[in-house]
Every structure is written in structure tokens, then in C-alpha cells.
Amino acid sequence: MAETTTTTTETTTAETTKKIHLKSSDGEDFEVDEAVLLESQTIKHMIEDGCADSVIPLPNVTGKILAKVIEYCKKHLEAGDHNKASSSSSSLYSSSSSSFGVGDDDANKELQNWDKEFLEVDQDTLFDLILAANYLNIKSLLDLTCKTVADMMRGKTPEEIRKTFHIVNDYTEEEEAEIKRENQWAFE
């Protein structure tokens, strides 16, 4: 009898893990647990609307970026971050501990460290992650990637920002001087 119960439990667990197939813009196929993909509001709505029975094409996301997005979603699902959506964005902008308790503080710090390492990528990959997070409507990833870009600009002069992001200054010296005069408070 005990063996029958064990077999039934294993079968039930296997049946509850539904796989969703995704296809990136460059033709890469991904088979991902449905629970992981529920981090994306876009894919969640497709699943709810019955549009996920076959392959879901993602024409705006390459295979390289989709693999990173899936990695992020898996990690945050494992950490239980999807249940803390309202607190995740506020914790991104503060270094103070949350009020979830000591065990959760350690888990939050571990997740924050993982997020930091996850975003140690080149600038093009970071911008592609922003676009993918926006397209797939993954708020926590969008907040995290945008905060990373904001941190890259913090404390820099306009010229340093232009250099960092390869932005050409299309103002003449006269126009730039006029803007500085009009907005002198911002340059103090």
C-alpha cells in the first residue's frame, strides 16, 4: 500500500508541472515550466486566454536574452519573489532591510547579491534585458534593469553620460550655454 501512495504522489507532482514552449526571434526553442513563465504578465495573459497550447513566438526577444530572462524568472520564483511584488520595487531602491523577518532578510540579501551578479553584463545586453522585461511585462526585472542604468548615470556630468551611452552632443556651444543659463540650478 505504501508503494502505491508514493507512486500516486509522484504522478500527481509530474502532472502539475506544465511545460510551455517559447520561440525566440532568432528561432531558438525553449521549454519552460508554466510557473516560471507566470512571472511575465504578458505570457500569463496568453496562458489564461488559451493561447499557450502550442509554441509562443516572441519576435522581440533573442535566444540569448530569453535565456537570461528565464534564468531570472526561475531564480525569483525559487526565492518566492513573485509573492512580494509590491515590496520588491521598494527594496530595489533602499538598502534597508525589509520587515519580513530575519530569515527573509538573509534571503533578500542573497537575492539582491544574485541580482547584482546577474546584471554584470555588457551595456547592449543590459539594454536588451530592459526591452525584453518591458515587452514581457516583468515589472521586477524592468525595475532592476532600469535602476542599474540609473546607477550608471548617478553623479556623472552630461559629458560623462554621453560618453558612457555613446550619445552624440547635437547642441552647438551657444545652445548648450543657453541651456545652462536657463537651468543654472541643475548645474550647481
Coordinates of C-alpha atoms in Angstrom, one line a residue:
M1 CA 0.0 0.0 0.0
A2 CA 2.8 2.4 0.8
E3 CA 4.3 1.9 -2.6
T4 CA 1.0 2.8 -4.3
T5 CA 0.7 6.0 -2.3
T6 CA 4.3 7.0 -3.3
T7 CA 3.7 6.3 -6.9
T8 CA 0.4 8.3 -6.9
T9 CA 2.2 11.3 -5.3
E10 CA 5.0 11.2 -7.9
T11 CA 2.5 11.0 -10.7
T12 CA 0.4 13.9 -9.3
T13 CA 3.6 16.1 -9.0
A14 CA 4.7 15.3 -12.5
E15 CA 1.2 16.1 -13.9
T16 CA 1.1 19.6 -12.2
T17 CA 4.3 20.8 -13.9
K18 CA 3.0 22.0 -17.3
K19 CA 5.6 23.0 -19.9
I20 CA 5.2 26.0 -22.2
H21 CA 7.1 26.2 -25.4
L22 CA 8.7 29.6 -26.4
K23 CA 10.4 30.5 -29.7
S24 CA 12.8 33.5 -29.7
S25 CA 13.2 35.9 -32.6
D26 CA 16.2 34.1 -33.9
G27 CA 14.4 30.7 -33.9
E28 CA 15.7 29.2 -30.6
D29 CA 13.1 27.0 -28.8
F30 CA 12.7 26.9 -25.1
E31 CA 10.6 24.5 -23.0
V32 CA 9.9 26.2 -19.6
D33 CA 7.7 25.3 -16.6
E34 CA 4.5 27.3 -16.6
A35 CA 5.1 28.5 -13.1
V36 CA 8.3 30.2 -14.1
L37 CA 6.6 32.0 -17.0
L38 CA 3.9 33.3 -14.8
E39 CA 6.4 35.9 -13.7
S40 CA 5.7 37.5 -17.1
Q41 CA 2.3 39.2 -17.2
T42 CA 2.3 39.0 -21.0
I43 CA 2.8 35.3 -21.1
K44 CA 0.5 34.8 -18.1
H45 CA -2.4 36.5 -20.0
M46 CA -1.6 34.3 -23.1
I47 CA -1.9 31.2 -20.9
E48 CA -5.1 32.4 -19.3
D49 CA -6.5 33.2 -22.8
G50 CA -5.6 29.7 -24.0
C51 CA -3.0 31.0 -26.5
A52 CA -0.2 28.8 -25.0
D53 CA -1.3 25.4 -26.3
S54 CA 1.4 25.4 -28.9
V55 CA 4.6 27.4 -29.3
I56 CA 4.5 31.1 -28.2
P57 CA 6.5 33.2 -30.6
L58 CA 8.5 36.1 -29.0
P59 CA 9.5 38.2 -32.0
N60 CA 11.1 40.9 -29.9
V61 CA 13.4 38.7 -27.8
T62 CA 16.5 36.9 -29.0
G63 CA 17.5 33.5 -27.7
K64 CA 20.4 34.9 -25.7
I65 CA 18.2 37.4 -23.9
L66 CA 15.3 35.0 -23.4
A67 CA 17.7 32.5 -21.7
K68 CA 18.7 35.3 -19.3
V69 CA 15.1 36.3 -18.7
I70 CA 14.2 32.6 -18.0
E71 CA 17.1 32.4 -15.6
Y72 CA 16.0 35.5 -13.8
C73 CA 12.4 34.3 -13.5
K74 CA 13.5 30.8 -12.2
K75 CA 15.6 32.4 -9.5
H76 CA 12.9 34.8 -8.4
L77 CA 10.3 32.1 -8.4
E78 CA 12.5 29.9 -6.2
A79 CA 13.1 32.8 -3.9
G80 CA 9.3 33.4 -3.7
D81 CA 9.8 36.9 -5.0
H82 CA 6.6 36.8 -7.1
N83 CA 4.6 36.9 -3.9
K84 CA 6.4 40.1 -2.8
A85 CA 5.8 42.2 -6.0
S86 CA 4.8 45.3 -4.1
S87 CA 7.8 45.2 -1.8
S88 CA 10.4 44.2 -4.5
S89 CA 10.4 47.6 -6.2
S90 CA 10.8 49.4 -3.0
S91 CA 13.6 47.1 -1.8
L92 CA 15.4 47.9 -5.1
Y93 CA 15.8 51.5 -4.1
S94 CA 16.7 51.1 -0.5
S95 CA 19.5 49.3 1.3
S96 CA 17.5 48.9 4.5
S97 CA 16.2 45.5 5.5
S98 CA 12.6 44.6 4.9
S99 CA 10.2 43.7 7.7
F100 CA 9.7 40.1 6.7
G101 CA 11.8 38.7 9.5
V102 CA 15.4 37.6 10.0
G103 CA 15.2 34.5 7.7
D104 CA 13.7 36.6 4.9
D105 CA 16.3 39.4 5.4
D106 CA 19.0 36.8 4.6
A107 CA 17.1 35.5 1.6
N108 CA 16.5 39.1 0.4
K109 CA 20.2 39.9 0.7
E110 CA 21.1 36.7 -1.1
L111 CA 18.7 37.5 -3.9
Q112 CA 20.0 41.1 -4.1
N113 CA 23.5 39.8 -4.5
W114 CA 22.4 37.3 -7.1
D115 CA 20.6 40.2 -9.0
K116 CA 23.7 42.3 -8.9
E117 CA 25.8 39.4 -10.3
F118 CA 23.1 38.7 -12.9
L119 CA 23.3 42.2 -14.2
E120 CA 27.1 42.2 -14.6
V121 CA 26.7 42.2 -18.3
D122 CA 27.7 44.4 -21.2
Q123 CA 25.7 47.5 -21.9
D124 CA 24.0 46.1 -25.0
T125 CA 22.8 43.0 -23.1
L126 CA 21.5 45.3 -20.3
F127 CA 19.5 47.4 -22.7
D128 CA 18.2 44.2 -24.4
L129 CA 17.1 43.0 -21.0
I130 CA 15.2 46.2 -20.4
L131 CA 13.4 45.9 -23.7
A132 CA 12.6 42.2 -23.0
A133 CA 11.4 42.9 -19.5
N134 CA 9.1 45.7 -20.9
Y135 CA 7.8 43.5 -23.7
L136 CA 7.2 40.5 -21.4
N137 CA 5.8 42.8 -18.7
I138 CA 8.1 41.5 -15.9
K139 CA 8.0 44.5 -13.6
S140 CA 10.6 43.4 -11.1
L141 CA 13.2 42.8 -13.9
L142 CA 12.3 46.1 -15.6
D143 CA 12.7 48.0 -12.3
L144 CA 16.0 46.2 -11.6
T145 CA 17.5 46.9 -15.1
C146 CA 16.3 50.5 -15.1
K147 CA 17.8 51.1 -11.7
T148 CA 21.1 49.7 -12.9
V149 CA 21.1 52.1 -15.8
A150 CA 20.2 55.0 -13.4
D151 CA 23.1 54.0 -11.2
M152 CA 25.4 54.2 -14.2
M153 CA 24.4 57.8 -14.6
R154 CA 24.4 58.9 -10.9
G155 CA 27.0 61.5 -10.2
K156 CA 28.2 61.9 -13.7
T157 CA 28.3 65.1 -15.8
P158 CA 26.3 65.3 -19.0
E159 CA 29.5 64.8 -21.0
E160 CA 30.4 61.6 -19.0
I161 CA 26.8 60.3 -19.5
R162 CA 27.2 61.0 -23.3
K163 CA 30.5 59.1 -23.3
T164 CA 29.0 56.1 -21.3
F165 CA 26.0 55.7 -23.5
H166 CA 27.6 56.7 -26.8
I167 CA 25.3 59.8 -27.2
V168 CA 26.4 62.4 -29.7
N169 CA 26.0 66.0 -28.4
D170 CA 23.9 67.7 -31.1
Y171 CA 23.9 71.1 -29.4
T172 CA 26.1 74.0 -30.5
E173 CA 28.2 75.7 -27.9
E174 CA 25.8 78.6 -27.9
E175 CA 22.7 76.4 -27.4
E176 CA 24.5 74.5 -24.6
A177 CA 25.5 77.8 -22.8
E178 CA 21.9 79.0 -23.1
I179 CA 20.5 75.8 -21.6
K180 CA 23.0 76.0 -18.7
R181 CA 21.9 79.6 -18.1
E182 CA 18.2 78.7 -18.1
N183 CA 18.7 75.7 -15.9
Q184 CA 21.6 77.0 -13.7
W185 CA 20.1 75.5 -10.6
A186 CA 20.7 72.0 -12.0
F187 CA 24.4 72.6 -12.6
E188 CA 25.2 73.8 -9.1

